[in-house]
mmCIF file of C-alpha atoms and ligand atoms in Angstrom:
data_model
loop_
_atom_site.group_PDB
_atom_site.id
_atom_site.type_symbol
_atom_site.label_atom_id
_atom_site.label_comp_id
_atom_site.label_asym_id
_atom_site.label_seq_id
_atom_site.Cartn_x
_atom_site.Cartn_y
_atom_site.Cartn_z
ATOM 1 C CA MET A 10 -23.155 7.942 -32.888
ATOM 2 C CA LYS A 11 -22.417 11.628 -33.627
ATOM 3 C CA LYS A 12 -19.293 13.024 -31.728
ATOM 4 C CA LEU A 13 -20.050 16.302 -30.105
ATOM 5 C CA ALA A 14 -18.055 18.976 -28.672
ATOM 6 C CA GLY A 15 -18.374 17.098 -25.335
ATOM 7 C CA GLN A 16 -16.193 14.306 -26.764
ATOM 8 C CA ASP A 17 -13.439 16.526 -28.170
ATOM 9 C CA ARG A 18 -10.823 17.165 -25.626
ATOM 10 C CA THR A 19 -9.372 20.114 -27.494
ATOM 11 C CA ILE A 20 -12.758 21.906 -26.710
ATOM 12 C CA THR A 21 -13.826 20.248 -23.359
ATOM 13 C CA ALA A 22 -10.424 20.811 -21.654
ATOM 14 C CA LYS A 23 -11.108 24.584 -21.635
ATOM 15 C CA TRP A 24 -14.523 24.268 -20.065
ATOM 16 C CA ARG A 25 -14.937 24.960 -16.353
ATOM 17 C CA PRO A 26 -15.944 21.948 -14.087
ATOM 18 C CA ALA A 27 -19.578 22.771 -13.932
ATOM 19 C CA THR A 28 -19.833 22.836 -17.587
ATOM 20 C CA GLN A 29 -18.051 19.439 -17.939
ATOM 21 C CA ALA A 30 -20.466 18.036 -15.378
ATOM 22 C CA ILE A 31 -23.421 18.751 -17.771
ATOM 23 C CA ARG A 32 -21.883 18.468 -21.329
ATOM 24 C CA GLY A 33 -18.655 16.582 -20.970
ATOM 25 C CA GLY A 34 -18.694 13.133 -22.816
ATOM 26 C CA THR A 35 -22.064 13.672 -24.493
ATOM 27 C CA ALA A 36 -22.504 11.891 -27.899
ATOM 28 C CA ARG A 37 -25.713 11.909 -29.951
ATOM 29 C CA SER A 38 -27.377 9.249 -32.065
ATOM 30 C CA HIS A 39 -28.992 10.199 -35.471
ATOM 31 C CA TYR A 40 -32.097 11.219 -33.669
ATOM 32 C CA GLY A 41 -30.276 14.319 -32.120
ATOM 33 C CA GLU A 42 -31.637 13.618 -28.558
ATOM 34 C CA THR A 43 -30.661 16.360 -26.130
ATOM 35 C CA SER A 44 -30.540 14.074 -23.094
ATOM 36 C CA GLU A 45 -28.042 11.150 -23.284
ATOM 37 C CA ALA A 46 -29.645 8.010 -24.653
ATOM 38 C CA ILE A 47 -29.631 4.723 -22.715
ATOM 39 C CA PHE A 48 -28.189 1.896 -24.868
ATOM 40 C CA LEU A 49 -29.528 -1.202 -23.169
ATOM 41 C CA THR A 50 -27.820 -3.594 -25.453
ATOM 42 C CA SER A 51 -25.466 -6.488 -24.625
ATOM 43 C CA GLY A 52 -24.135 -6.863 -28.317
ATOM 44 C CA TYR A 53 -23.696 -5.125 -31.584
ATOM 45 C CA ALA A 54 -24.375 -6.295 -35.187
ATOM 46 C CA TYR A 55 -21.846 -5.858 -38.139
ATOM 47 C CA ASP A 56 -22.711 -4.918 -41.806
ATOM 48 C CA CYS A 57 -20.595 -7.948 -42.953
ATOM 49 C CA ALA A 58 -18.425 -10.617 -41.616
ATOM 50 C CA ALA A 59 -15.162 -8.771 -42.634
ATOM 51 C CA ASP A 60 -16.401 -5.902 -40.534
ATOM 52 C CA ALA A 61 -16.716 -8.165 -37.443
ATOM 53 C CA ALA A 62 -13.352 -9.677 -37.984
ATOM 54 C CA ALA A 63 -11.678 -6.125 -38.483
ATOM 55 C CA ARG A 64 -13.441 -4.938 -35.132
ATOM 56 C CA PHE A 65 -12.224 -7.807 -33.422
ATOM 57 C CA ALA A 66 -8.567 -7.256 -34.659
ATOM 58 C CA GLY A 67 -8.786 -3.688 -33.498
ATOM 59 C CA GLU A 68 -8.375 -2.492 -37.153
ATOM 60 C CA GLN A 69 -12.051 -0.874 -37.211
ATOM 61 C CA GLN A 70 -13.420 1.525 -34.818
ATOM 62 C CA GLY A 71 -16.601 0.278 -33.084
ATOM 63 C CA MET A 72 -18.118 -1.756 -30.307
ATOM 64 C CA THR A 73 -18.295 -5.499 -30.040
ATOM 65 C CA TYR A 74 -19.898 -6.497 -26.690
ATOM 66 C CA SER A 75 -21.121 -4.502 -23.704
ATOM 67 C CA ARG A 76 -18.717 -6.100 -21.238
ATOM 68 C CA LEU A 77 -16.021 -4.277 -23.216
ATOM 69 C CA GLN A 78 -17.735 -1.115 -24.682
ATOM 70 C CA ASN A 79 -21.176 0.594 -24.408
ATOM 71 C CA PRO A 80 -22.072 4.093 -25.767
ATOM 72 C CA THR A 81 -23.772 5.255 -22.500
ATOM 73 C CA VAL A 82 -21.001 3.815 -20.311
ATOM 74 C CA GLU A 83 -18.508 5.674 -22.423
ATOM 75 C CA MET A 84 -20.246 8.969 -22.036
ATOM 76 C CA LEU A 85 -20.091 8.517 -18.324
ATOM 77 C CA GLU A 86 -16.358 7.646 -18.374
ATOM 78 C CA GLU A 87 -15.528 10.589 -20.368
ATOM 79 C CA ARG A 88 -17.482 12.928 -18.154
ATOM 80 C CA ILE A 89 -15.976 11.476 -14.931
ATOM 81 C CA ALA A 90 -12.503 11.806 -16.465
ATOM 82 C CA LEU A 91 -13.075 15.436 -17.434
ATOM 83 C CA MET A 92 -14.355 16.450 -13.909
ATOM 84 C CA GLU A 93 -11.449 14.632 -12.204
ATOM 85 C CA GLY A 94 -8.835 16.140 -14.466
ATOM 86 C CA ALA A 95 -7.799 12.618 -15.684
ATOM 87 C CA GLU A 96 -6.601 11.336 -18.955
ATOM 88 C CA ALA A 97 -9.008 8.301 -18.736
ATOM 89 C CA CYS A 98 -11.576 6.597 -16.690
ATOM 90 C CA ARG A 99 -13.252 3.080 -16.638
ATOM 91 C CA ALA A 100 -16.719 2.872 -14.981
ATOM 92 C CA MET A 101 -17.472 -0.177 -12.850
ATOM 93 C CA ALA A 102 -20.472 -2.000 -11.444
ATOM 94 C CA SER A 103 -19.979 -0.637 -7.902
ATOM 95 C CA GLY A 104 -17.444 1.164 -5.717
ATOM 96 C CA MET A 105 -16.056 -2.113 -4.425
ATOM 97 C CA ALA A 106 -15.688 -3.343 -8.005
ATOM 98 C CA ALA A 107 -13.623 -0.226 -8.598
ATOM 99 C CA MET A 108 -11.361 -0.687 -5.543
ATOM 100 C CA THR A 109 -10.888 -4.288 -6.238
ATOM 101 C CA ALA A 110 -10.037 -3.914 -9.889
ATOM 102 C CA ALA A 111 -7.576 -0.898 -9.150
ATOM 103 C CA LEU A 112 -5.737 -3.078 -6.732
ATOM 104 C CA LEU A 113 -5.780 -6.453 -8.366
ATOM 105 C CA CYS A 114 -5.020 -5.260 -11.942
ATOM 106 C CA GLN A 115 -1.629 -4.094 -10.897
ATOM 107 C CA LEU A 116 -0.551 -6.330 -7.879
ATOM 108 C CA SER A 117 0.879 -9.694 -8.075
ATOM 109 C CA GLN A 118 2.149 -12.311 -5.625
ATOM 110 C CA GLY A 119 5.199 -10.931 -3.682
ATOM 111 C CA ASP A 120 4.096 -7.376 -3.995
ATOM 112 C CA HIS A 121 3.512 -5.054 -0.891
ATOM 113 C CA LEU A 122 1.092 -2.239 -0.429
ATOM 114 C CA VAL A 123 0.642 0.367 2.326
ATOM 115 C CA ALA A 124 -2.996 1.284 3.181
ATOM 116 C CA GLY A 125 -4.665 3.756 5.510
ATOM 117 C CA ARG A 126 -6.082 2.337 8.621
ATOM 118 C CA ALA A 127 -9.332 4.312 8.685
ATOM 119 C CA ALA A 128 -11.243 2.883 5.741
ATOM 120 C CA PHE A 129 -14.621 1.710 4.397
ATOM 121 C CA GLY A 130 -15.046 -1.899 5.906
ATOM 122 C CA SER A 131 -14.888 -3.683 2.669
ATOM 123 C CA CYS A 132 -11.758 -1.806 1.638
ATOM 124 C CA ARG A 133 -10.141 -3.096 4.932
ATOM 125 C CA TRP A 134 -11.380 -6.601 3.938
ATOM 126 C CA LEU A 135 -9.463 -6.269 0.599
ATOM 127 C CA THR A 136 -6.091 -5.342 2.311
ATOM 128 C CA ASP A 137 -6.565 -7.473 5.449
ATOM 129 C CA THR A 138 -8.038 -10.805 4.089
ATOM 130 C CA LEU A 139 -8.223 -11.026 0.282
ATOM 131 C CA LEU A 140 -4.899 -9.690 -0.937
ATOM 132 C CA PRO A 141 -2.816 -11.758 1.651
ATOM 133 C CA ARG A 142 -4.493 -14.860 0.301
ATOM 134 C CA PHE A 143 -2.823 -14.233 -2.971
ATOM 135 C CA GLY A 144 0.524 -13.367 -1.417
ATOM 136 C CA ILE A 145 0.172 -9.577 -1.477
ATOM 137 C CA GLU A 146 1.124 -8.271 1.698
ATOM 138 C CA ALA A 147 -0.380 -4.999 3.373
ATOM 139 C CA THR A 148 1.069 -2.709 6.027
ATOM 140 C CA ILE A 149 -1.762 -0.579 7.640
ATOM 141 C CA VAL A 150 -0.765 2.793 8.833
ATOM 142 C CA ASP A 151 -2.189 5.784 10.511
ATOM 143 C CA ALA A 152 -2.876 7.698 7.236
ATOM 144 C CA ARG A 153 -2.756 11.132 9.042
ATOM 145 C CA ASP A 154 0.946 10.435 9.971
ATOM 146 C CA ASP A 155 3.081 11.338 6.883
ATOM 147 C CA ALA A 156 6.159 9.725 8.457
ATOM 148 C CA ALA A 157 4.315 6.434 8.990
ATOM 149 C CA TRP A 158 3.872 6.115 5.196
ATOM 150 C CA ALA A 159 7.742 6.652 4.833
ATOM 151 C CA ARG A 160 8.470 4.191 7.454
ATOM 152 C CA ALA A 161 6.285 1.465 5.851
ATOM 153 C CA ILE A 162 7.867 1.453 2.438
ATOM 154 C CA ARG A 163 9.741 -1.709 1.502
ATOM 155 C CA PRO A 164 11.692 -2.659 -1.626
ATOM 156 C CA ASN A 165 8.638 -4.373 -3.034
ATOM 157 C CA THR A 166 6.042 -1.610 -2.305
ATOM 158 C CA LYS A 167 3.992 -1.130 -5.273
ATOM 159 C CA VAL A 168 0.886 0.801 -4.012
ATOM 160 C CA PHE A 169 -0.304 3.442 -1.447
ATOM 161 C CA PHE A 170 -4.179 3.198 -0.897
ATOM 162 C CA PHE A 171 -6.296 5.502 1.219
ATOM 163 C CA GLU A 172 -9.395 7.557 1.664
ATOM 164 C CA THR A 173 -9.619 11.318 2.554
ATOM 165 C CA PRO A 174 -11.723 12.103 4.476
ATOM 166 C CA ALA A 175 -12.043 8.651 5.602
ATOM 167 C CA ASN A 176 -15.130 6.613 6.451
ATOM 168 C CA PRO A 177 -16.328 7.139 9.218
ATOM 169 C CA THR A 178 -13.449 8.693 11.254
ATOM 170 C CA MET A 179 -12.944 11.714 9.049
ATOM 171 C CA ASP A 180 -9.300 11.382 9.045
ATOM 172 C CA ILE A 181 -7.619 13.696 6.598
ATOM 173 C CA VAL A 182 -4.579 12.610 4.613
ATOM 174 C CA ASP A 183 -2.184 15.224 3.421
ATOM 175 C CA LEU A 184 -2.446 14.531 -0.385
ATOM 176 C CA ALA A 185 0.505 16.569 -1.494
ATOM 177 C CA ALA A 186 2.744 14.919 1.098
ATOM 178 C CA VAL A 187 1.587 11.248 0.714
ATOM 179 C CA CYS A 188 1.163 11.204 -3.098
ATOM 180 C CA GLY A 189 4.447 13.253 -3.458
ATOM 181 C CA LEU A 190 6.325 10.573 -1.321
ATOM 182 C CA ALA A 191 4.718 7.769 -3.508
ATOM 183 C CA ARG A 192 5.787 9.471 -6.719
ATOM 184 C CA ASP A 193 9.471 10.076 -5.334
ATOM 185 C CA ARG A 194 9.589 6.319 -4.613
ATOM 186 C CA GLY A 195 8.002 5.023 -7.705
ATOM 187 C CA ILE A 196 4.942 3.855 -5.889
ATOM 188 C CA THR A 197 1.487 4.173 -7.307
ATOM 189 C CA SER A 198 -1.059 6.161 -5.135
ATOM 190 C CA ILE A 199 -4.662 5.109 -5.244
ATOM 191 C CA VAL A 200 -7.066 7.581 -3.560
ATOM 192 C CA ASP A 201 -10.739 6.497 -2.757
ATOM 193 C CA ASN A 202 -12.242 10.043 -3.294
ATOM 194 C CA ALA A 203 -15.975 9.043 -2.471
ATOM 195 C CA PHE A 204 -16.373 11.413 0.503
ATOM 196 C CA ALA A 205 -15.166 14.607 -1.204
ATOM 197 C CA THR A 206 -16.017 14.168 -4.971
ATOM 198 C CA PRO A 207 -14.312 15.924 -7.603
ATOM 199 C CA VAL A 208 -16.283 18.962 -6.596
ATOM 200 C CA LEU A 209 -14.513 19.506 -3.423
ATOM 201 C CA GLN A 210 -11.182 17.815 -4.003
ATOM 202 C CA ARG A 211 -9.221 16.613 -7.066
ATOM 203 C CA PRO A 212 -6.470 14.398 -5.737
ATOM 204 C CA MET A 213 -4.653 14.334 -9.107
ATOM 205 C CA ASP A 214 -3.897 18.085 -8.651
ATOM 206 C CA TYR A 215 -1.792 17.036 -5.542
ATOM 207 C CA GLY A 216 -0.061 14.280 -7.412
ATOM 208 C CA ALA A 217 -2.286 11.096 -7.010
ATOM 209 C CA ASP A 218 -1.921 8.595 -9.851
ATOM 210 C CA ILE A 219 -5.296 6.992 -9.562
ATOM 211 C CA VAL A 220 -8.688 8.135 -8.026
ATOM 212 C CA ALA A 221 -11.367 5.593 -7.483
ATOM 213 C CA TYR A 222 -14.973 6.203 -6.669
ATOM 214 C CA SER A 223 -18.138 4.533 -5.407
ATOM 215 C CA ALA A 224 -20.387 6.550 -7.720
ATOM 216 C CA THR A 225 -23.355 5.040 -5.772
ATOM 217 C CA LYS A 226 -22.796 7.659 -3.261
ATOM 218 C CA MET A 227 -22.635 11.522 -4.192
ATOM 219 C CA MET A 228 -22.337 10.919 -8.030
ATOM 220 C CA ASP A 229 -25.732 9.314 -8.159
ATOM 221 C CA GLY A 230 -26.771 11.477 -5.334
ATOM 222 C CA GLN A 231 -30.285 10.259 -5.003
ATOM 223 C CA GLY A 232 -29.799 6.737 -3.542
ATOM 224 C CA ARG A 233 -30.812 4.782 -6.806
ATOM 225 C CA VAL A 234 -28.020 2.794 -8.339
ATOM 226 C CA LEU A 235 -24.676 1.105 -7.543
ATOM 227 C CA ALA A 236 -21.819 2.277 -9.628
ATOM 228 C CA GLY A 237 -18.000 2.759 -9.420
ATOM 229 C CA ALA A 238 -15.124 4.390 -11.409
ATOM 230 C CA VAL A 239 -11.338 4.298 -11.618
ATOM 231 C CA CYS A 240 -9.507 7.359 -13.216
ATOM 232 C CA GLY A 241 -5.928 7.481 -14.111
ATOM 233 C CA ARG A 242 -3.347 8.046 -16.945
ATOM 234 C CA ALA A 243 -4.558 6.566 -20.338
ATOM 235 C CA LYS A 244 -1.699 3.993 -20.338
ATOM 236 C CA PHE A 245 -2.790 2.642 -16.917
ATOM 237 C CA ILE A 246 -6.555 2.511 -17.883
ATOM 238 C CA ASN A 247 -6.128 1.158 -21.337
ATOM 239 C CA GLU A 248 -3.380 -1.269 -20.747
ATOM 240 C CA THR A 249 -3.427 -2.337 -17.124
ATOM 241 C CA LEU A 250 -6.917 -1.886 -15.915
ATOM 242 C CA LEU A 251 -8.789 -2.750 -19.124
ATOM 243 C CA ALA A 252 -7.141 -6.174 -19.489
ATOM 244 C CA PHE A 253 -8.319 -7.002 -15.984
ATOM 245 C CA THR A 254 -11.853 -5.671 -16.247
ATOM 246 C CA ARG A 255 -12.693 -6.866 -19.746
ATOM 247 C CA ASN A 256 -11.915 -10.359 -18.896
ATOM 248 C CA THR A 257 -13.233 -10.402 -15.273
ATOM 249 C CA GLY A 258 -16.521 -8.463 -15.967
ATOM 250 C CA PRO A 259 -17.262 -5.830 -13.207
ATOM 251 C CA THR A 260 -18.997 -3.912 -15.982
ATOM 252 C CA LEU A 261 -21.537 -1.160 -15.269
ATOM 253 C CA SER A 262 -25.017 -1.442 -16.751
ATOM 254 C CA ALA A 263 -26.041 1.139 -19.296
ATOM 255 C CA PHE A 264 -29.120 1.948 -17.266
ATOM 256 C CA ASN A 265 -27.068 2.654 -14.248
ATOM 257 C CA ALA A 266 -24.535 4.759 -16.288
ATOM 258 C CA TRP A 267 -27.284 6.784 -17.456
ATOM 259 C CA VAL A 268 -28.776 7.420 -13.914
ATOM 260 C CA VAL A 269 -25.139 8.512 -12.754
ATOM 261 C CA LEU A 270 -24.857 10.718 -15.909
ATOM 262 C CA LYS A 271 -28.055 12.515 -14.782
ATOM 263 C CA GLY A 272 -26.779 12.690 -11.183
ATOM 264 C CA LEU A 273 -23.540 14.361 -12.256
ATOM 265 C CA GLU A 274 -25.572 17.208 -13.834
ATOM 266 C CA THR A 275 -26.456 18.389 -10.365
ATOM 267 C CA LEU A 276 -23.375 17.203 -8.478
ATOM 268 C CA ASP A 277 -21.918 20.709 -8.097
ATOM 269 C CA LEU A 278 -25.227 22.216 -6.896
ATOM 270 C CA ARG A 279 -25.926 19.357 -4.482
ATOM 271 C CA ILE A 280 -22.454 18.927 -2.870
ATOM 272 C CA ARG A 281 -22.081 22.723 -2.291
ATOM 273 C CA ARG A 282 -25.575 23.069 -0.678
ATOM 274 C CA GLN A 283 -25.202 19.796 1.304
ATOM 275 C CA SER A 284 -21.925 20.909 2.561
ATOM 276 C CA GLU A 285 -23.527 24.113 3.720
ATOM 277 C CA ASN A 286 -26.309 22.243 5.496
ATOM 278 C CA ALA A 287 -23.794 19.801 6.990
ATOM 279 C CA LEU A 288 -21.833 22.848 8.517
ATOM 280 C CA ALA A 289 -25.122 24.258 9.984
ATOM 281 C CA VAL A 290 -25.973 20.833 11.520
ATOM 282 C CA ALA A 291 -22.215 20.480 12.831
ATOM 283 C CA ARG A 292 -22.396 23.938 14.420
ATOM 284 C CA PHE A 293 -25.683 22.754 16.253
ATOM 285 C CA LEU A 294 -24.232 19.394 17.180
ATOM 286 C CA ALA A 295 -21.261 20.908 18.574
ATOM 287 C CA THR A 296 -23.094 22.557 21.314
ATOM 288 C CA ARG A 297 -24.969 19.261 22.258
ATOM 289 C CA VAL A 298 -22.653 16.161 21.976
ATOM 290 C CA PRO A 299 -19.453 15.449 23.670
ATOM 291 C CA ARG A 300 -17.485 15.137 20.428
ATOM 292 C CA LEU A 301 -17.915 15.604 16.638
ATOM 293 C CA LEU A 302 -15.828 15.171 13.666
ATOM 294 C CA TYR A 303 -16.660 17.354 10.621
ATOM 295 C CA PRO A 304 -13.766 18.502 8.462
ATOM 296 C CA GLY A 305 -15.394 21.886 7.717
ATOM 297 C CA HIS A 306 -15.781 22.651 11.537
ATOM 298 C CA GLU A 307 -13.026 24.340 13.508
ATOM 299 C CA SER A 308 -13.159 21.607 16.218
ATOM 300 C CA HIS A 309 -11.734 18.983 13.614
ATOM 301 C CA PRO A 310 -8.146 18.288 14.559
ATOM 302 C CA GLN A 311 -7.083 18.579 10.894
ATOM 303 C CA HIS A 312 -9.478 21.249 9.959
ATOM 304 C CA ALA A 313 -6.741 23.538 8.455
ATOM 305 C CA LEU A 314 -5.351 20.787 6.241
ATOM 306 C CA ALA A 315 -8.823 19.796 5.217
ATOM 307 C CA MET A 316 -9.654 23.396 4.105
ATOM 308 C CA ARG A 317 -6.401 23.651 2.271
ATOM 309 C CA GLN A 318 -7.177 20.628 -0.014
ATOM 310 C CA MET A 319 -11.098 20.612 0.050
ATOM 311 C CA ALA A 320 -13.291 23.373 -1.190
ATOM 312 C CA ALA A 321 -15.799 22.707 1.641
ATOM 313 C CA GLY A 322 -16.335 20.256 4.425
ATOM 314 C CA GLY A 323 -18.397 17.721 2.633
ATOM 315 C CA THR A 324 -21.764 16.274 3.318
ATOM 316 C CA ILE A 325 -20.904 13.707 6.202
ATOM 317 C CA LEU A 326 -20.040 14.149 9.752
ATOM 318 C CA SER A 327 -19.558 11.666 12.776
ATOM 319 C CA LEU A 328 -20.730 12.452 16.230
ATOM 320 C CA PHE A 329 -20.192 10.655 19.501
ATOM 321 C CA VAL A 330 -22.240 9.892 22.592
ATOM 322 C CA ASP A 331 -20.913 8.863 25.975
ATOM 323 C CA GLY A 332 -23.420 6.093 26.487
ATOM 324 C CA GLY A 333 -22.016 3.657 23.935
ATOM 325 C CA ARG A 334 -24.182 1.416 21.677
ATOM 326 C CA PRO A 335 -27.464 1.749 23.853
ATOM 327 C CA GLN A 336 -27.526 5.406 23.795
ATOM 328 C CA ALA A 337 -26.350 5.634 20.040
ATOM 329 C CA HIS A 338 -29.269 3.181 19.079
ATOM 330 C CA ALA A 339 -31.719 5.148 21.249
ATOM 331 C CA LEU A 340 -30.987 8.417 19.400
ATOM 332 C CA LEU A 341 -31.450 6.571 15.947
ATOM 333 C CA ASP A 342 -34.665 5.075 17.145
ATOM 334 C CA ALA A 343 -36.055 8.602 18.063
ATOM 335 C CA LEU A 344 -35.467 10.134 14.622
ATOM 336 C CA GLU A 345 -38.547 11.077 12.689
ATOM 337 C CA LEU A 346 -37.091 12.793 9.626
ATOM 338 C CA VAL A 347 -33.640 11.469 9.351
ATOM 339 C CA ASP A 348 -33.641 7.778 8.178
ATOM 340 C CA ILE A 349 -31.678 4.978 9.857
ATOM 341 C CA SER A 350 -29.728 4.091 6.803
ATOM 342 C CA ASN A 351 -26.080 3.030 6.070
ATOM 343 C CA ASN A 352 -25.912 4.729 2.691
ATOM 344 C CA ILE A 353 -24.386 8.086 2.179
ATOM 345 C CA GLY A 354 -24.463 10.629 -0.571
ATOM 346 C CA ASP A 355 -28.229 10.685 -0.861
ATOM 347 C CA SER A 356 -30.209 13.864 -1.123
ATOM 348 C CA ARG A 357 -31.946 12.549 2.073
ATOM 349 C CA SER A 358 -30.431 12.843 5.575
ATOM 350 C CA LEU A 359 -29.304 9.522 6.698
ATOM 351 C CA MET A 360 -27.828 8.190 9.895
ATOM 352 C CA THR A 361 -26.071 4.965 10.963
ATOM 353 C CA HIS A 362 -24.176 3.285 13.808
ATOM 354 C CA PRO A 363 -20.923 2.178 11.985
ATOM 355 C CA ALA A 364 -19.965 -0.343 14.745
ATOM 356 C CA SER A 365 -23.110 -2.400 14.273
ATOM 357 C CA THR A 366 -23.536 -1.897 10.551
ATOM 358 C CA THR A 367 -20.889 -0.786 8.029
ATOM 359 C CA HIS A 368 -17.998 -1.743 10.231
ATOM 360 C CA ALA A 369 -19.667 -4.680 12.023
ATOM 361 C CA GLY A 370 -17.672 -7.189 9.810
ATOM 362 C CA LEU A 371 -14.354 -6.067 11.238
ATOM 363 C CA SER A 372 -13.003 -7.341 14.607
ATOM 364 C CA ALA A 373 -13.463 -5.225 17.699
ATOM 365 C CA GLU A 374 -9.755 -4.753 17.964
ATOM 366 C CA VAL A 375 -9.605 -3.274 14.325
ATOM 367 C CA ARG A 376 -12.612 -1.017 15.013
ATOM 368 C CA ALA A 377 -11.014 0.301 18.240
ATOM 369 C CA GLU A 378 -7.689 0.918 16.497
ATOM 370 C CA MET A 379 -9.510 2.787 13.589
ATOM 371 C CA GLY A 380 -11.445 4.923 16.055
ATOM 372 C CA VAL A 381 -14.966 3.341 15.254
ATOM 373 C CA GLU A 382 -16.275 3.561 18.813
ATOM 374 C CA GLU A 383 -19.499 2.086 20.199
ATOM 375 C CA GLY A 384 -20.818 5.570 20.778
ATOM 376 C CA MET A 385 -20.096 6.831 17.249
ATOM 377 C CA LEU A 386 -22.803 7.781 14.719
ATOM 378 C CA ARG A 387 -22.273 8.916 11.023
ATOM 379 C CA LEU A 388 -24.596 11.405 9.481
ATOM 380 C CA ASN A 389 -25.074 12.169 5.889
ATOM 381 C CA VAL A 390 -26.613 15.523 5.607
ATOM 382 C CA GLY A 391 -29.109 15.878 2.854
ATOM 383 C CA LEU A 392 -30.805 18.542 0.880
ATOM 384 C CA GLU A 393 -33.781 19.146 3.165
ATOM 385 C CA ASP A 394 -34.052 22.383 4.959
ATOM 386 C CA PRO A 395 -31.278 22.155 7.585
ATOM 387 C CA ALA A 396 -33.614 23.761 10.226
ATOM 388 C CA ASP A 397 -35.836 20.725 9.989
ATOM 389 C CA VAL A 398 -32.787 18.303 10.195
ATOM 390 C CA ILE A 399 -31.537 20.203 13.308
ATOM 391 C CA GLU A 400 -35.145 20.072 15.045
ATOM 392 C CA ASP A 401 -35.311 16.346 14.394
ATOM 393 C CA LEU A 402 -31.875 15.877 15.913
ATOM 394 C CA ASP A 403 -32.639 18.143 18.849
ATOM 395 C CA ARG A 404 -35.728 16.024 19.668
ATOM 396 C CA ALA A 405 -33.940 12.664 19.207
ATOM 397 C CA LEU A 406 -30.901 13.877 21.401
ATOM 398 C CA LYS A 407 -33.397 14.777 24.091
ATOM 399 C CA ALA A 408 -35.107 11.434 23.800
ATOM 400 C CA ALA A 409 -31.668 9.797 24.287
ATOM 401 C CA ARG A 410 -31.020 11.978 27.253
ATOM 402 C CA LEU A 411 -28.460 14.307 25.701
HETATM 403 C C1 PLP B 503 -19.523 3.112 -0.292
HETATM 404 C C2 PLP B 503 -18.058 3.207 -0.320
HETATM 405 C C3 PLP B 503 -17.255 2.236 -1.009
HETATM 406 C C4 PLP B 503 -17.914 1.002 -1.672
HETATM 407 O O1 PLP B 503 -18.821 1.400 -2.778
HETATM 408 P P1 PLP B 503 -20.039 0.605 -3.334
HETATM 409 O O2 PLP B 503 -20.603 1.419 -4.429
HETATM 410 O O3 PLP B 503 -20.976 0.371 -2.119
HETATM 411 O O4 PLP B 503 -19.532 -0.856 -3.644
HETATM 412 C C5 PLP B 503 -15.867 2.400 -1.119
HETATM 413 N N1 PLP B 503 -15.252 3.374 -0.424
HETATM 414 C C6 PLP B 503 -15.973 4.305 0.240
HETATM 415 C C7 PLP B 503 -15.258 5.465 0.983
HETATM 416 C C8 PLP B 503 -17.349 4.276 0.383
HETATM 417 O O5 PLP B 503 -18.045 5.179 0.968
#
């Protein structure tokens, strides 16, 4: 592999983010291919036995096995790190593999963490069900309340874990306040930045220690592959996280890494356009539904904070109907253009009823406490002409008697 400017931090560091998204991390084989190659190989061959031994001893540069290193995956890791403004990044098989690894690689029996209440269903399963089984206690707080984070700290608190905007309640966490508190108290902050992406929000600029992603969502951007990533300081990634992931194996396939590399080339364009489309849809819905939650719309209770730390409102909004699950389902069933789908980040507009899909695995009490009501719908606004999406919603709203 030929190292290119894209792998030289003395050069890439001065590139602007939209340039990093296209060229950051690129390496070339001796063929000189312009687009990154897909290295679908599980292993690597050595010129001689001594080379194999030297590579295993860490005395010779090079790859040994794709659970540990892969050229295509490494290109993606460097590109995401550059876009995030992080020292290092490790790609993972899925967003949940990223969240699980980020937590388990550093928490041990007897440790405590504080986590945001509104979160992706599986993230809540980690904090509420999995971690306690290993003697790691979690305190769940209303992440919008800065004082609640401070009150929840115990002598053994190791980690703060939250999303902003949160899925699907669109709660916004004050990154500077909460990450600053964590830093002051020697606690590691982990931000799940799936909804904002590095295009709209870079939590490390506000003091976050670790930023974790479901790259399945906006980074792929076209609903094709599962992928995840954890970004942080080189010492954390190379010593703490790598020991965990190399031995437990939540490795991203080279093919999926390549798909995400291609997705990142258009991330900036897509997220800015989809955010514009989402704002147009939010303005329409605000005139038609009893309640709406979109960080980029003035009606969002934390609109000012969202606009301080995000470059735009993002691609996702939640809307509410008064008629509970029957009316929410009737609205979904009347859609012609927008798909009924629980995925997000796709270039297609997708809508789901969180209480009966993404958050169905949580108890009714936890859903109620989080604000996942029976009449709530979540909409990922895609790249279609927003006028067509609005027409489809208008028709479906009327069919559902709204
Ligand atoms: C989708 C999602 C995840 C999980 O990611 P997968 O790639 O589906 O495993 C985690 N957090 C948030 C906020 C998500 O939207």
